[in-house]
Structures are given as structure tokens and as C-alpha cells.
Tab-separated table of C-alpha atoms in Angstrom:
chain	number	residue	atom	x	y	z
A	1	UNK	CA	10.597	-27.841	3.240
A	2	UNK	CA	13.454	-26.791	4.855
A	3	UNK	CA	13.910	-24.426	8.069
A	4	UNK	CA	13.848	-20.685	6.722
A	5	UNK	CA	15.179	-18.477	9.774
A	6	UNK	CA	14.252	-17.893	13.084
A	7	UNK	CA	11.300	-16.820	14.555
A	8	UNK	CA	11.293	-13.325	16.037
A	9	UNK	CA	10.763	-15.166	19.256
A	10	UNK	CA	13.905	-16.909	19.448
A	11	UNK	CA	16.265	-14.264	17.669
A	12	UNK	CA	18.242	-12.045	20.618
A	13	UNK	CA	16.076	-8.820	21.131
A	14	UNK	CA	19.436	-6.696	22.158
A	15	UNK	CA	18.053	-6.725	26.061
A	16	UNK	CA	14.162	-5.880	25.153
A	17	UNK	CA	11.518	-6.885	27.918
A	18	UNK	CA	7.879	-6.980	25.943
A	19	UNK	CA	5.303	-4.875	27.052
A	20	UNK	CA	4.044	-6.003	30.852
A	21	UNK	CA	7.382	-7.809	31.278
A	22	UNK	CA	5.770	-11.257	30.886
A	23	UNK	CA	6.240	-14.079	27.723
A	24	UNK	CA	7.150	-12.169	24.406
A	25	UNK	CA	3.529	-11.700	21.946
A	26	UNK	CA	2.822	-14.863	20.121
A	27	UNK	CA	2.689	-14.802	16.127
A	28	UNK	CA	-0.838	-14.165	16.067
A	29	UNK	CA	-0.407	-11.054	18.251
A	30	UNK	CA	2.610	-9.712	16.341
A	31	UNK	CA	0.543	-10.587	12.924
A	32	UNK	CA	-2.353	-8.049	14.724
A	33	UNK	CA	-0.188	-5.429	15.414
A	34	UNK	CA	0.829	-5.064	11.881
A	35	UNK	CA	-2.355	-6.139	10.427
A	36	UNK	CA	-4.686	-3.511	12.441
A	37	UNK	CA	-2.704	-0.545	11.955
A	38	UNK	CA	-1.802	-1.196	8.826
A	39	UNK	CA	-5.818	-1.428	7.956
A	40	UNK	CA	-6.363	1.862	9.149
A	41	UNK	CA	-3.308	3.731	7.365
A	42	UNK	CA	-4.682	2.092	4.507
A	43	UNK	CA	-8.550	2.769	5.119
A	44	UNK	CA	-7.232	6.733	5.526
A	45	UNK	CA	-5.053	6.681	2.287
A	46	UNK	CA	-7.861	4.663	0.277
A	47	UNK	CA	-11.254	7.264	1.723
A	48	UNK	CA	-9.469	10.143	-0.600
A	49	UNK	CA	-10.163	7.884	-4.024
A	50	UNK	CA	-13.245	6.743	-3.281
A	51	UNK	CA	-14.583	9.775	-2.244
A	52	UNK	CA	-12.903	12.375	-4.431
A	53	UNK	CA	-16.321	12.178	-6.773
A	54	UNK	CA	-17.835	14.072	-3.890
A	55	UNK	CA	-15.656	16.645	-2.886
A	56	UNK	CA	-14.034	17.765	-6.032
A	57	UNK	CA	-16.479	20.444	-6.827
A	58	UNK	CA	-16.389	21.838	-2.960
A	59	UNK	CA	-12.152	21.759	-2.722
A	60	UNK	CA	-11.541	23.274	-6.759
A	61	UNK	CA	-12.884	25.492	-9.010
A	62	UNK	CA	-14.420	24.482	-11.752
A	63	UNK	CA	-13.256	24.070	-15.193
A	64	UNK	CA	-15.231	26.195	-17.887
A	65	UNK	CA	-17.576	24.112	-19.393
A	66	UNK	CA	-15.834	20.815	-18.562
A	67	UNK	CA	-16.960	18.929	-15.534
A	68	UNK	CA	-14.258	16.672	-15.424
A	69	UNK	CA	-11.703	19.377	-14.278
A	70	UNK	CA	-12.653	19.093	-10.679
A	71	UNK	CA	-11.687	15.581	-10.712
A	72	UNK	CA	-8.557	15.654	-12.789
A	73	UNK	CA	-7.379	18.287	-9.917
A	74	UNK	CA	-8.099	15.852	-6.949
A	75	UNK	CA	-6.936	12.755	-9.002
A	76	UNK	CA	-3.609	14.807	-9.724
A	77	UNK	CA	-3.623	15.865	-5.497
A	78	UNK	CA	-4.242	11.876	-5.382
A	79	UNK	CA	-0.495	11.771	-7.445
A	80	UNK	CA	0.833	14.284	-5.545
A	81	UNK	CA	0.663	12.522	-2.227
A	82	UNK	CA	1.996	9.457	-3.947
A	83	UNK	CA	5.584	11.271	-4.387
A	84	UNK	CA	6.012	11.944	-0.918
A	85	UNK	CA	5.940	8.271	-0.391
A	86	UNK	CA	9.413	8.272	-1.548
A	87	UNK	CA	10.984	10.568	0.551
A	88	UNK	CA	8.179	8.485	3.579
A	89	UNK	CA	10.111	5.129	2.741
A	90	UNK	CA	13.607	6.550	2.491
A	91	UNK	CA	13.156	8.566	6.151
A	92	UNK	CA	10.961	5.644	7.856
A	93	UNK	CA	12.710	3.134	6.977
A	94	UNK	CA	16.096	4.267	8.242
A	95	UNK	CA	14.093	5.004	11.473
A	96	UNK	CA	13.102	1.423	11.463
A	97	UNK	CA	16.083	0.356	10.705
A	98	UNK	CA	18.239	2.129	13.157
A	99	UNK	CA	15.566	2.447	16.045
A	100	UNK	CA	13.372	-0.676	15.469
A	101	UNK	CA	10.226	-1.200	13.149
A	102	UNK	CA	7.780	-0.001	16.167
A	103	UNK	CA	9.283	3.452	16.284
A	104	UNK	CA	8.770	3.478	12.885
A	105	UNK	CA	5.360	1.854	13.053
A	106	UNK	CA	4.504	4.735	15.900
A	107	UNK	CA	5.582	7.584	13.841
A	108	UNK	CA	3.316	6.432	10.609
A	109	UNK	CA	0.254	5.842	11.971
A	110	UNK	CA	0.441	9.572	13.933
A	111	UNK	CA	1.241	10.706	10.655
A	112	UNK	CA	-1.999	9.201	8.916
A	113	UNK	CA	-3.990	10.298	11.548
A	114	UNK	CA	-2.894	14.313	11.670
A	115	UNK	CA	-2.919	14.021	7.509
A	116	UNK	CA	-6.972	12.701	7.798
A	117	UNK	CA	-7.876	15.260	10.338
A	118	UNK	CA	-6.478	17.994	8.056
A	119	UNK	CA	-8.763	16.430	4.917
A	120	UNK	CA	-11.839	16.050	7.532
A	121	UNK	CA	-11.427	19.875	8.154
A	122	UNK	CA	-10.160	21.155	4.890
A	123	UNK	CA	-12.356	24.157	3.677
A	124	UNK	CA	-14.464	24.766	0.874
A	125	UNK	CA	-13.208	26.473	-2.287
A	126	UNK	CA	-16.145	29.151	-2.153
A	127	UNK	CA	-15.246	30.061	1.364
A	128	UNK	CA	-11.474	30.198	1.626
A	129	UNK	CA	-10.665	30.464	-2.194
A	130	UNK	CA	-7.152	28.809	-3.141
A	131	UNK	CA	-6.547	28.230	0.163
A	132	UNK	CA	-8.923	25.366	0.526
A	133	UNK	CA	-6.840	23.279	-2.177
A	134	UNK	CA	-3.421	24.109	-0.763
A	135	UNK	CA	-4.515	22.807	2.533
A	136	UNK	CA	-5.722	19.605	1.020
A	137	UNK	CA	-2.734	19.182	-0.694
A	138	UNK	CA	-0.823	19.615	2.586
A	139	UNK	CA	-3.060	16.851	4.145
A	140	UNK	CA	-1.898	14.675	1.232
A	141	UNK	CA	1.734	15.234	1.499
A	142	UNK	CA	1.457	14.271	5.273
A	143	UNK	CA	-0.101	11.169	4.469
A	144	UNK	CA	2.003	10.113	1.694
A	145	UNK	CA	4.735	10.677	4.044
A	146	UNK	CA	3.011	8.240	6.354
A	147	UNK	CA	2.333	5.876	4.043
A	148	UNK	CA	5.892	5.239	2.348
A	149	UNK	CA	7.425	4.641	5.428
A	150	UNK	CA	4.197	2.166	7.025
A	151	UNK	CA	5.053	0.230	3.738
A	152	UNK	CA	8.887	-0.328	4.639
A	153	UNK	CA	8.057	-0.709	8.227
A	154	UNK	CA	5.203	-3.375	8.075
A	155	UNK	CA	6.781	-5.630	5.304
A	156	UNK	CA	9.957	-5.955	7.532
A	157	UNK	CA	8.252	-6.487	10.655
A	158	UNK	CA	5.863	-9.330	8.862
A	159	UNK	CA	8.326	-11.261	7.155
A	160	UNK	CA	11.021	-10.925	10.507
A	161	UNK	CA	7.900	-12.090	12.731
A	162	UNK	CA	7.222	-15.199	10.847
A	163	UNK	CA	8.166	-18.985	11.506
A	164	UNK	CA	9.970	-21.311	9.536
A	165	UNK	CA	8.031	-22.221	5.853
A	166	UNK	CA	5.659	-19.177	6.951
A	167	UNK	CA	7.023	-16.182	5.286
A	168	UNK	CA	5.095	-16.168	2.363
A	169	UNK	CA	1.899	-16.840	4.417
A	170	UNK	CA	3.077	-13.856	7.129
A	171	UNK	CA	3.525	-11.991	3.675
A	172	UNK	CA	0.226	-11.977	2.704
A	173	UNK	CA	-0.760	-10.136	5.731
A	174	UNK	CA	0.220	-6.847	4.501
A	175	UNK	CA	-2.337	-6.703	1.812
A	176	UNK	CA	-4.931	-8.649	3.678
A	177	UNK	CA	-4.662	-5.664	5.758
A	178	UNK	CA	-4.549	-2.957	3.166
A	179	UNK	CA	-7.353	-4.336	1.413
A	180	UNK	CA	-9.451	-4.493	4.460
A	181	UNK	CA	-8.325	-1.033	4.821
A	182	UNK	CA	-9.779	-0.256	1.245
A	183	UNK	CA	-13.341	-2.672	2.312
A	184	UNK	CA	-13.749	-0.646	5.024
A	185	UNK	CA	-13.352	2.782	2.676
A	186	UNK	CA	-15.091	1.317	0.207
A	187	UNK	CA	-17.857	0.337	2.545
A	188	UNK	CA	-18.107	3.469	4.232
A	189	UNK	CA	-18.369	5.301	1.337
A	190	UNK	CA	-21.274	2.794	-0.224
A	191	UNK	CA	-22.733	3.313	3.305
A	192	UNK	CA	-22.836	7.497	3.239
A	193	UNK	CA	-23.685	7.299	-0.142
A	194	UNK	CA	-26.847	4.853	0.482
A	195	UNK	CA	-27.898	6.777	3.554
A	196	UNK	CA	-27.233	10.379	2.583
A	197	UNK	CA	-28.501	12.644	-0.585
A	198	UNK	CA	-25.861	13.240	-3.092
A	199	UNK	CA	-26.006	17.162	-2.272
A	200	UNK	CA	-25.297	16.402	1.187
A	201	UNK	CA	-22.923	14.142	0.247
A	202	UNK	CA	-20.991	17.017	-1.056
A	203	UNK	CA	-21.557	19.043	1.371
A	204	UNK	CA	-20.509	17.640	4.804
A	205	UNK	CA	-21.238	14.091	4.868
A	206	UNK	CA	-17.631	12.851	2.603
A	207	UNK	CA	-15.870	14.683	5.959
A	208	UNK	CA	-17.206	11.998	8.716
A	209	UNK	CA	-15.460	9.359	6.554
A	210	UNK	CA	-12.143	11.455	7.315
A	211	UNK	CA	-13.485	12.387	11.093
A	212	UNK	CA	-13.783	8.654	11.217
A	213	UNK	CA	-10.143	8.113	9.965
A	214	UNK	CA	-8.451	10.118	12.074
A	215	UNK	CA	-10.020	8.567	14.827
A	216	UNK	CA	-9.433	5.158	13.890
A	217	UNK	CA	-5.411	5.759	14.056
A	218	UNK	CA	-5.539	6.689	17.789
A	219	UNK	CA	-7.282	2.867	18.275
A	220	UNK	CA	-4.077	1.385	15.771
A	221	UNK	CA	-1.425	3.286	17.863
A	222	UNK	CA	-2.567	1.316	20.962
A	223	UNK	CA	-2.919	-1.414	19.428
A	224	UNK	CA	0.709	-1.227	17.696
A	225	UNK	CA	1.828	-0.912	21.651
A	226	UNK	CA	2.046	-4.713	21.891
A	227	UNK	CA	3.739	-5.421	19.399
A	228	UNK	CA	7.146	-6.967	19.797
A	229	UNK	CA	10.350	-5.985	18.361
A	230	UNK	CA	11.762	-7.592	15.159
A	231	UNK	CA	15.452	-6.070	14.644
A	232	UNK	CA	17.847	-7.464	16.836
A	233	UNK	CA	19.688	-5.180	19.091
A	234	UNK	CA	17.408	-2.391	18.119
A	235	UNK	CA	17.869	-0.808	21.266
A	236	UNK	CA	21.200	-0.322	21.409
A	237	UNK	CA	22.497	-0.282	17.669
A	238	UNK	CA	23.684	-3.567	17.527
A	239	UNK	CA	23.222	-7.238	18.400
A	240	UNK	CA	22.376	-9.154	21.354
A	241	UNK	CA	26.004	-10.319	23.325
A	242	UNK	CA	28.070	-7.883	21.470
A	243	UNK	CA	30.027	-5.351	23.979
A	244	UNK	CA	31.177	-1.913	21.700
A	245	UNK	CA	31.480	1.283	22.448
A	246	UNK	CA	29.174	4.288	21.837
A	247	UNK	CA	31.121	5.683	19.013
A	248	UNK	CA	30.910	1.615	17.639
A	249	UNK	CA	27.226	1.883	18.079
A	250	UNK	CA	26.621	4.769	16.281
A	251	UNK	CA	28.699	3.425	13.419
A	252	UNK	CA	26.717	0.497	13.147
A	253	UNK	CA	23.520	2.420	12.499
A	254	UNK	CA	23.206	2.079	8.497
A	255	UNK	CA	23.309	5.660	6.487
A	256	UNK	CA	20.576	6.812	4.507
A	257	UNK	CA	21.497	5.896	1.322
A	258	UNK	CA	23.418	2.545	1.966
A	259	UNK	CA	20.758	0.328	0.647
A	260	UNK	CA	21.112	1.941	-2.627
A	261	UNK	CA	25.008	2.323	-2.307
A	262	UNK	CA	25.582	-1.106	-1.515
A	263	UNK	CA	22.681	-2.877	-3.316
A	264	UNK	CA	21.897	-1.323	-6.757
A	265	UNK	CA	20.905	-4.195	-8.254
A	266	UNK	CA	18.753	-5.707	-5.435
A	267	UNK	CA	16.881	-2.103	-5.484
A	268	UNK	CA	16.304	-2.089	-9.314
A	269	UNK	CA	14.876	-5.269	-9.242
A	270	UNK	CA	12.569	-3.992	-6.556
A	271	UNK	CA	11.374	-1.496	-9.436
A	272	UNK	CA	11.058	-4.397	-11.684
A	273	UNK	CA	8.946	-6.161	-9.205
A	274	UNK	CA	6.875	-3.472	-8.357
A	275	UNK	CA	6.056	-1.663	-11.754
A	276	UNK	CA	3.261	-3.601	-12.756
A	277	UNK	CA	1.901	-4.866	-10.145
A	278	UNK	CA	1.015	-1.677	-8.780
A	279	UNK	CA	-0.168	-0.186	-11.966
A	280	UNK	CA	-2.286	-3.127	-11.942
A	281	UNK	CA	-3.185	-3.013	-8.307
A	282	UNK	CA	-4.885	0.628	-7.921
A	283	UNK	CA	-6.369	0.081	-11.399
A	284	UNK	CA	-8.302	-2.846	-10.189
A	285	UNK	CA	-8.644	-1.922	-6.296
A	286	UNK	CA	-8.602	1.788	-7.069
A	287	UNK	CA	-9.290	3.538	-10.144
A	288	UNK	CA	-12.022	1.064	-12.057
A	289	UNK	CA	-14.899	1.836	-10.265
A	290	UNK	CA	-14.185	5.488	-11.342
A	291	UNK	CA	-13.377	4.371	-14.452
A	292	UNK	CA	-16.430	2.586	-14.910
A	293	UNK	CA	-18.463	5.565	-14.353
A	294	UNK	CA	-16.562	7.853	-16.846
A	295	UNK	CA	-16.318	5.382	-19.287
A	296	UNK	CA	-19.275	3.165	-19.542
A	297	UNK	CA	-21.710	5.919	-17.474
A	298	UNK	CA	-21.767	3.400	-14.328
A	299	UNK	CA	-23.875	5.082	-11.357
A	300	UNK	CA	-21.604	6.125	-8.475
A	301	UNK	CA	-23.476	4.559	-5.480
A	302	UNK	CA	-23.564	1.152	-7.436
A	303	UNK	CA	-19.500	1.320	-8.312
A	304	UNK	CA	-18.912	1.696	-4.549
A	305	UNK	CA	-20.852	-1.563	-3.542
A	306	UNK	CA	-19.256	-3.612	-6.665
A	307	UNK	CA	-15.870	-2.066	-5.264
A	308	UNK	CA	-16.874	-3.002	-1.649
A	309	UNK	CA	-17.843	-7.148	-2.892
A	310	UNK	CA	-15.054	-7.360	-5.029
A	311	UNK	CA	-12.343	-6.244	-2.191
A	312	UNK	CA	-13.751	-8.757	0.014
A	313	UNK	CA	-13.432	-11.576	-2.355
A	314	UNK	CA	-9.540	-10.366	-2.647
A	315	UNK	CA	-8.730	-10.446	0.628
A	316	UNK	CA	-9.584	-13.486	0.774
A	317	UNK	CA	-7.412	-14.812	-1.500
A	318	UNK	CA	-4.832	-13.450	-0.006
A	319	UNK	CA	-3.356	-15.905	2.670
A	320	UNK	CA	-3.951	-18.854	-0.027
A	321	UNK	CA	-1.657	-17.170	-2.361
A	322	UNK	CA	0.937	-16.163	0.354
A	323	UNK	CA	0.572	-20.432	1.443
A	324	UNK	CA	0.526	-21.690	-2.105
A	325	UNK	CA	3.705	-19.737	-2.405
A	326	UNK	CA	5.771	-21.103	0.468
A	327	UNK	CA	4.794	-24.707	-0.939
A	328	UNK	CA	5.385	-24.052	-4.839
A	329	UNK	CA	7.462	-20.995	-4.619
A	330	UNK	CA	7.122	-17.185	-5.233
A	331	UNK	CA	8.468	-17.513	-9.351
A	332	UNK	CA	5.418	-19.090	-10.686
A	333	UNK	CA	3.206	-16.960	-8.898
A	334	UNK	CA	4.715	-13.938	-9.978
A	335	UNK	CA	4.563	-15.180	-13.669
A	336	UNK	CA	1.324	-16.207	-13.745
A	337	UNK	CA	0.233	-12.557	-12.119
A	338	UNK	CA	2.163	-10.636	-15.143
A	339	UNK	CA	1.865	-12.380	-18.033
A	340	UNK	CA	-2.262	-12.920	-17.396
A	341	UNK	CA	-2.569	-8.868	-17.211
A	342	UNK	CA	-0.576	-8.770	-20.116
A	343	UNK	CA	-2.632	-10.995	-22.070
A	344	UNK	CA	-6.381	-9.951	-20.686
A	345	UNK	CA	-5.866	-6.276	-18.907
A	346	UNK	CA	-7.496	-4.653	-22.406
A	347	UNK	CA	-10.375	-7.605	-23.065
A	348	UNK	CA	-11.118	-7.066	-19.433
A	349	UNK	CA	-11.574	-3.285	-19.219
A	350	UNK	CA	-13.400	-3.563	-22.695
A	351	UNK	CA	-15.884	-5.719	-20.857
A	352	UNK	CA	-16.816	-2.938	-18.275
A	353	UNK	CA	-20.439	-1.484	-19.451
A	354	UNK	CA	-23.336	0.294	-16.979
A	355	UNK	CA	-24.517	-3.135	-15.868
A	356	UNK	CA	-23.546	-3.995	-12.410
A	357	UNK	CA	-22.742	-7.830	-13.183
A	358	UNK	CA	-20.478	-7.236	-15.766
A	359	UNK	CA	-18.333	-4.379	-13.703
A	360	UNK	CA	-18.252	-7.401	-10.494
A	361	UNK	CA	-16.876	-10.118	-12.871
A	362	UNK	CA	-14.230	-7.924	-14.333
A	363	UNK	CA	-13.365	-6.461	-11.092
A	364	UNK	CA	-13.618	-9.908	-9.636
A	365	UNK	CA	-11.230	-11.765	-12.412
A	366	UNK	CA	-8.711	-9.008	-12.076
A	367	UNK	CA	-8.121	-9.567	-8.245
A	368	UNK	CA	-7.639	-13.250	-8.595
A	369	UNK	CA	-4.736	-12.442	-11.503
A	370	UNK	CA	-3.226	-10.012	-9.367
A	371	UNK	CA	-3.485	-12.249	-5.913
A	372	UNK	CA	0.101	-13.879	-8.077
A	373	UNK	CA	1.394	-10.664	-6.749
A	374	UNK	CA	-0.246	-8.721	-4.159
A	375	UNK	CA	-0.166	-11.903	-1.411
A	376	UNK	CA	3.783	-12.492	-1.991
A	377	UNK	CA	5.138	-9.175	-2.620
A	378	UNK	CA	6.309	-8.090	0.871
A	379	UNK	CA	8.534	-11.177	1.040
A	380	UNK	CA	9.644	-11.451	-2.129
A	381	UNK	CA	11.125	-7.793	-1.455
A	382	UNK	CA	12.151	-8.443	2.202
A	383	UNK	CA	14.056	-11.287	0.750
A	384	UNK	CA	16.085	-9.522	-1.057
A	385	UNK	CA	18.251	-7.627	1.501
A	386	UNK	CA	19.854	-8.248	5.289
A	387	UNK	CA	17.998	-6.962	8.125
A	388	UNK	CA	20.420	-4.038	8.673
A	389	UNK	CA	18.980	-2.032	5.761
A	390	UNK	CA	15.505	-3.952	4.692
A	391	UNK	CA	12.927	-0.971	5.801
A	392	UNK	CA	15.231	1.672	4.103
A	393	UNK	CA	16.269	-1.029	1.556
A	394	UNK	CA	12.864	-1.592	0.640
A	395	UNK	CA	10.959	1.313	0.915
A	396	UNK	CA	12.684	3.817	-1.006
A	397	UNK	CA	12.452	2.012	-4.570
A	398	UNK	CA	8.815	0.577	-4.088
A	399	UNK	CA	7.778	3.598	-2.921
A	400	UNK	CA	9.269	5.807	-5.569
A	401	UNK	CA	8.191	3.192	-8.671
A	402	UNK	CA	4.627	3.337	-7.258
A	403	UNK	CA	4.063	6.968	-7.106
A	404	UNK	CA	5.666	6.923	-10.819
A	405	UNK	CA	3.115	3.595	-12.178
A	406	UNK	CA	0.649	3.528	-9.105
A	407	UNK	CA	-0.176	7.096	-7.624
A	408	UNK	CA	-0.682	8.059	-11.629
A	409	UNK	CA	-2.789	5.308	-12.853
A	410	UNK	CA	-6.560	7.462	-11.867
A	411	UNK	CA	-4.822	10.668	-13.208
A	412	UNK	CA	-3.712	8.893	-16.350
A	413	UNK	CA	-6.839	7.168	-16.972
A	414	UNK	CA	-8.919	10.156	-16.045
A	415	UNK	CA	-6.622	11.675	-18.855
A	416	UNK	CA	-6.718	9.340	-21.295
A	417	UNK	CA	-10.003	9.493	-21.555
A	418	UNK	CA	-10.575	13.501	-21.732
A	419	UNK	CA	-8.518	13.488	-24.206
A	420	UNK	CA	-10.519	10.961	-26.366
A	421	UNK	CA	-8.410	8.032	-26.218
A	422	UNK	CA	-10.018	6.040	-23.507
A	423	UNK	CA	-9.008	3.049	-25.242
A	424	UNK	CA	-5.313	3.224	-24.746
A	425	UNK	CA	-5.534	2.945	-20.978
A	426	UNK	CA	-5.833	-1.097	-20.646
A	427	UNK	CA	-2.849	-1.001	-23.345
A	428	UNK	CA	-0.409	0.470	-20.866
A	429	UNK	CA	-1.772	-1.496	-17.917
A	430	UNK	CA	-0.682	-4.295	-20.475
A	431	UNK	CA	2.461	-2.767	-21.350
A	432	UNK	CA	3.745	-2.450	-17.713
A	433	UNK	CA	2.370	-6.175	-16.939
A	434	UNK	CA	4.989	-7.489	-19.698
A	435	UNK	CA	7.781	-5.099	-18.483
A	436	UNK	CA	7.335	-6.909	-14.744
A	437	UNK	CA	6.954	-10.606	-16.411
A	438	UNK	CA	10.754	-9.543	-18.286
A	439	UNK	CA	12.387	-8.899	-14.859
A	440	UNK	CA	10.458	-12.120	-13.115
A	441	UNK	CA	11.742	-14.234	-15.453
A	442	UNK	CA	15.630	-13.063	-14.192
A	443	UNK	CA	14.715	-13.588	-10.406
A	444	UNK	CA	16.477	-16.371	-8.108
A	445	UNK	CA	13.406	-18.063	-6.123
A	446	UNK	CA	14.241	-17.108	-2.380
A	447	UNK	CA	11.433	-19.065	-1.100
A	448	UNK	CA	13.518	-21.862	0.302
A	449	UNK	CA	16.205	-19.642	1.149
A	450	UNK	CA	17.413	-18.311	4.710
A	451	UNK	CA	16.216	-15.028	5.876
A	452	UNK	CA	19.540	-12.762	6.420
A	453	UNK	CA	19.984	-11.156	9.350
């Protein structure tokens, strides 16, 4: 295979010392940088879903004579904080790149933190009245925010840190991460559910979870403090060896909306990419063990630990997809991923019943379709634009087409099936899996191709 780019170690750093002054982190530190902080944005982000069963009925007020109000309200807070992701990837990733991907890595993982803090301490609807869902919705703006931006920031700062032949394999990274992220949610939420009752469950005991979050982020900030910088020249606006002014500087710093300006195509086809794959995604990682329980009368506790084995099988899989794709290419992977959801998403879901085998397989068979996309997705977007604008570039159109597909898909299930037409659900996951196989089919494979810089 030939040489892809160079390695952040031997790309000009614009004058940068690492931290300590000594040798520059080695892949496996920069790789653990990322990967830890990313976990716990994503363990924070993930705690809301799995634990919304519990809280619902303390944050809103309940529906007259339907107990499936409460829910729909936090699913549709869920959404909410989805569509600040946007505005998270647009912002964050012109701070990463115009100031590096660790300032930008800093700023997310504060942001997390304050947004689980807020949840942890979020009052009850009985004793603060509207206020109490106002102030969760806050939380969830703050971490959607957070979360956009950690998306742009992360994928960059993988895909820049990897060797030659490695991207794919750096790649996968960012949703072996996320996905432990989600374990660890899962698992704490199967673990509070096993050892407490479910009164007290929904009384106090869903807040340690977020206690627990917030406290995690301080451990990923020093972590992130190792890690080494990716963009060259990111300390002084431009590259290593060039001599320009300070006016020249600060005209090299890319706008806010160049990406877009400058690359419409490149961010459409980010939409395209992106669509059903994370429709497909926070059904399967996300939304089906919920699911499960409105649809086929699953018990909650047991969802959680089928939620919990299933996540660790996919994380698995990720760094053999991310390898398999730097040998074979990202195309066929990609392919494979969209047109098997479009075939199976509704004979799968129709499979789900109250028996706890049947919800593992289905949960199980989904992961290692979707694998095709989740362990290559960071570079095949990363590929797509020059380093000057690849956070912003990035983050703004991923972020924006999964708070339209992704954020939705508990709200719109949830819906669906209120409304008596549970059955349509797997349809549009199907749907959107064809859309994404249409635009995959129209992609140049950038496997074998340079990294721009």
C-alpha cells in the first residue's frame, strides 16, 4: 500500500514543545488522549437515554391518562440537545481549526462536564414546577454544544495523528471510544438498576450516574493535557518556516463559514454519508432497548444488560473494520453497511419479542452491519477536506444531519408507536439506509489517497 501522509510526529508543529519539553507523545499516547475523553463525553451524552425511563415522571408532568407522555417529553429534550450540536460543530471546529484541536478538545470536555452537573442537580417537577424541565433542557443544550464540536475535534485529531496505511485503523478509534462511552452508561445504569429499587431509582439514585459524569470529565481534561498537537502552525496561524506578518496571520485563520463556501459538494456528501448511518446507529446503540420495552413489553433492567453485552461485542469490531478498510478500502465497507439495513432493518426489529435471547441476537446482528460504517466514518469524512478547515469542515454538516436522522430516531419511534403505527419505524430506518447506499455508490475511494494538509 502506498505511503498516505505524514505522521503528526514528523509534520512541523509551528514551534510547539510537547508537554515536559521532552520527545513528542507516541501514537499510542495521542490515540489515548482522544480515546479517553472522548469515552467520557460520550458516557455523559449516552447516561440521558438510558436513563430517561427513570426520571421522566420526576422532571415532567404527566400526561392525562397516558403514561407515555413523560417519556415522549424527555425523548423530545433528548432531540433538543441534538440541534445544538450544529451550532457545537460549526463554533468548535473553527476553534480547532484556528487555535489547534486541543483547545478545542479542552473547551468540550468542560462543556460536558458543567452540562452533567446541571442534569445531576436538576430538580423535581413537584418541587420547582416548570422550572425543573427548563433547567434540564438547559443542561441538554450545554451538552449538545459540547458534543458537536468533540465530534469535529476528535475525528481531525485521529485521522492527523495516524501513520502511513493507518488512518482507517486510527479511525476506528472514535467509536471504539464512544461506544465504550455508551458500555460504561449502559453498565452503570444495569448496575443502579440491579442494586437499587425501581422507586429509588426514580428518586435519587438515576442522579449519581450524572454525579459520576461530571466527575469523570475533570479525569479526561488531564488526561487530554498530553496530548500533542495535530494542525501545523497552530500556534501562530500558519505553518512551520513561514515568516508573515500579524495582519497575514490573522488572514490565514479560515472564516466560519468557508468550509461550506468553498466546499458545497464535499459537505453534502458528508450528509449523504451520515444520514443513515446515524439513524441506524442510535436505533441499534440507542433507542432499541427502549424500543423493546414499548413494543414487545421487554423488562427494563434486562434491556440495559442486553444493551450493555451487545455494546461490548461492537466495540470490538471496531478496529477490525477500521484495518479491513485500509487493506480493501472504505467503498465496500460502506456498501455493505447500507444496503444490509436496507434489506434486514424491518425483519430485524420484527424479531424483537420479551425474550432476552432474541433482543441480544438482533441487537447483536445490527452492530456487525453497522461496524461497515461506524469504524470508518471519521476518515472517510476527514478525507474529504484540507486540514485548514476539516474540524469546521466536518462538523457542521454531520452534526446538523444527525440531530435531523439521529437525535430524532427515540422521539420518532416513541411516536410511531403512540400513534399505533409501530410498524412503520424499521421502514424508515430502511428508507434512510437506501438513501446513504445512493450517495456511496457516487464516492471516490480516498483510502489510498494522500491526506491534505
Amino acid at each position: 500500500m502506498s505511503s498516505t501522509h505524514r505522521t503528526a510526529e514528523d509534520r512541523p508543529s509551528g514551534g510547539e514543545r510537547p508537554p515536559g519539553g521532552g520527545r513528542p507523545p507516541s501514537p499510542l499516547r495521542q490515540l489515548a488522549a482522544a480515546s479517553v475523553g472522548n469515552a467520557v463525553e460520550w458516557y455523559d451524552w449516552h447516561a440521558y437515554s438510558f436513563l430517561a425511563v427513570y426520571f421522566a415522571e420526576q422532571v415532567f408532568p404527566p400526561g392525562t391518562g397516558n403514561s407515555l407522555v413523560p417519556l415522549l417529553s424527555s425523548f423530545a429534550v433528548f432531540a433538543v440537545g441534538f440541534f445544538m450540536r450544529p451550532v457545537g460543530g460549526l463554533l468548535m471546529g473553527a476553534v480547532a481549526d484556528r487555535h489547534g484541536r486541543r483547545a478545542a478538545l479542552t473547551v468540550t470536555i468542560l462543556l460536558m462536564g458543567a452540562g452533567s452537573l446541571l442534569v445531576a442537580l436538576t430538580p423535581t417537577y413537584a418541587t420547582a414546577g416548570v422550572l425543573a424541565p427548563v433547567i434540564l433542557v438547559l443542561a441538554r443544550l450545554v451538552q449538545g454544544l459540547s458534543v458537536g464540536g468533540e465530534f469535529a475535534a476528535s475525528t481531525t485529531f485521529l485521522v492527523e495523528s495516524a501513520g502511513p496505511g493507518r488512518r482507517g485503523l486510527f479511525a476506528s478509534f472514535q467509536y471504539v471510544s464512544t461506544t465504550f462511552g455508551q458500555l460504561l452508561a449502559s453498565g452503570t445504569a444495569a448496575l443502579l438498576a440491579a442494586l437499587l429499587s425501581e422507586a429509588q431509582m426514580g428518586q435519587w439514585g438515576w442522579r449519581v450516574a450524572f454525579l459520576g459524569g461530571a466527575l469523570l470529565s475533570l479525569l479526561g481534561l488531564w488526561i487530554r493535557r498530553g496530548a500533542r498537537e495535530t494542525l501545523p502552525g497552530a500556534l501562530t496561524g500558519v505553518r512551520a518556516g513561514e515568516e508573515t506578518s500579524v495582519a497575514e496571520r490573522r488572514a490565514a485563520r479560515p472564516g466560519l463559514f468557508e468550509a461550506l463556501r468553498h466546499y458545497p459538494r464535499q459537505s453534502l456528501l458528508i450528509c449523504g454519508i451520515t444520514a443513515g448511518g446515524t439513524l441506524a446507529y442510535y436505533t441499534w446503540t440507542t433507542y432499541l432497548p427502549t424500543y423493546a420495552q414499548v413494543n414487545a413489553g421487554f423488562d427494563k433492567g434486562d434491556s440495559l444488560t442486553v444493551g450493555t453485552l451487545s455494546l461490548a461485542f461492537f466495540a470490538l469490531l471496531q478496529p477490525l473494520g477500521g484495518m479491513l478498510s485500509d487493506r480493501i478500502g472504505r467503498k465496500p465497507l460502506l456498501l455493505g453497511f447500507s444496503l444490509g439495513f436496507a434489506l434486514l432493518a424491518v425483519p430485524l426489529l420484527h424479531l424483537v419479542t420479551d425474550a432476552f435471547v432474541s433482543l441480544l441476537l438482533v441487537q447483536c446482528a445490527g452492530l456487525v452491519l453497522l461496524t461497515g460504517y461506524t469504524s470508518i466514518a471519521a476518515a472517510v469524512n476527514a478525507e474529504l477536506f484540507p486540514a485548514r478547515i476539516r474540524a469546521a469542515g466536518i462538523g457542521f454538516p454531520y452534526s446538523l444531519t444527525v440531530a435531523l436522522f439521529g437525535g430524532t430516531a427515540p422521539y420518532v419511534g416513541t411516536w410511531f408507536r403512540q400513534s399505533g403505527h409501530a410498524g412503520l419505524f424499521p421502514w424508515y430506518v430502511a428508507a434512510l439506509c437506501l438513501v446513504s447506499f445512493c450517495v456511496y455508490l457516487t464516492l471516490p475511494e480516498t483510502a489510498r489517497q494522500k491526506l491534505d494538509e
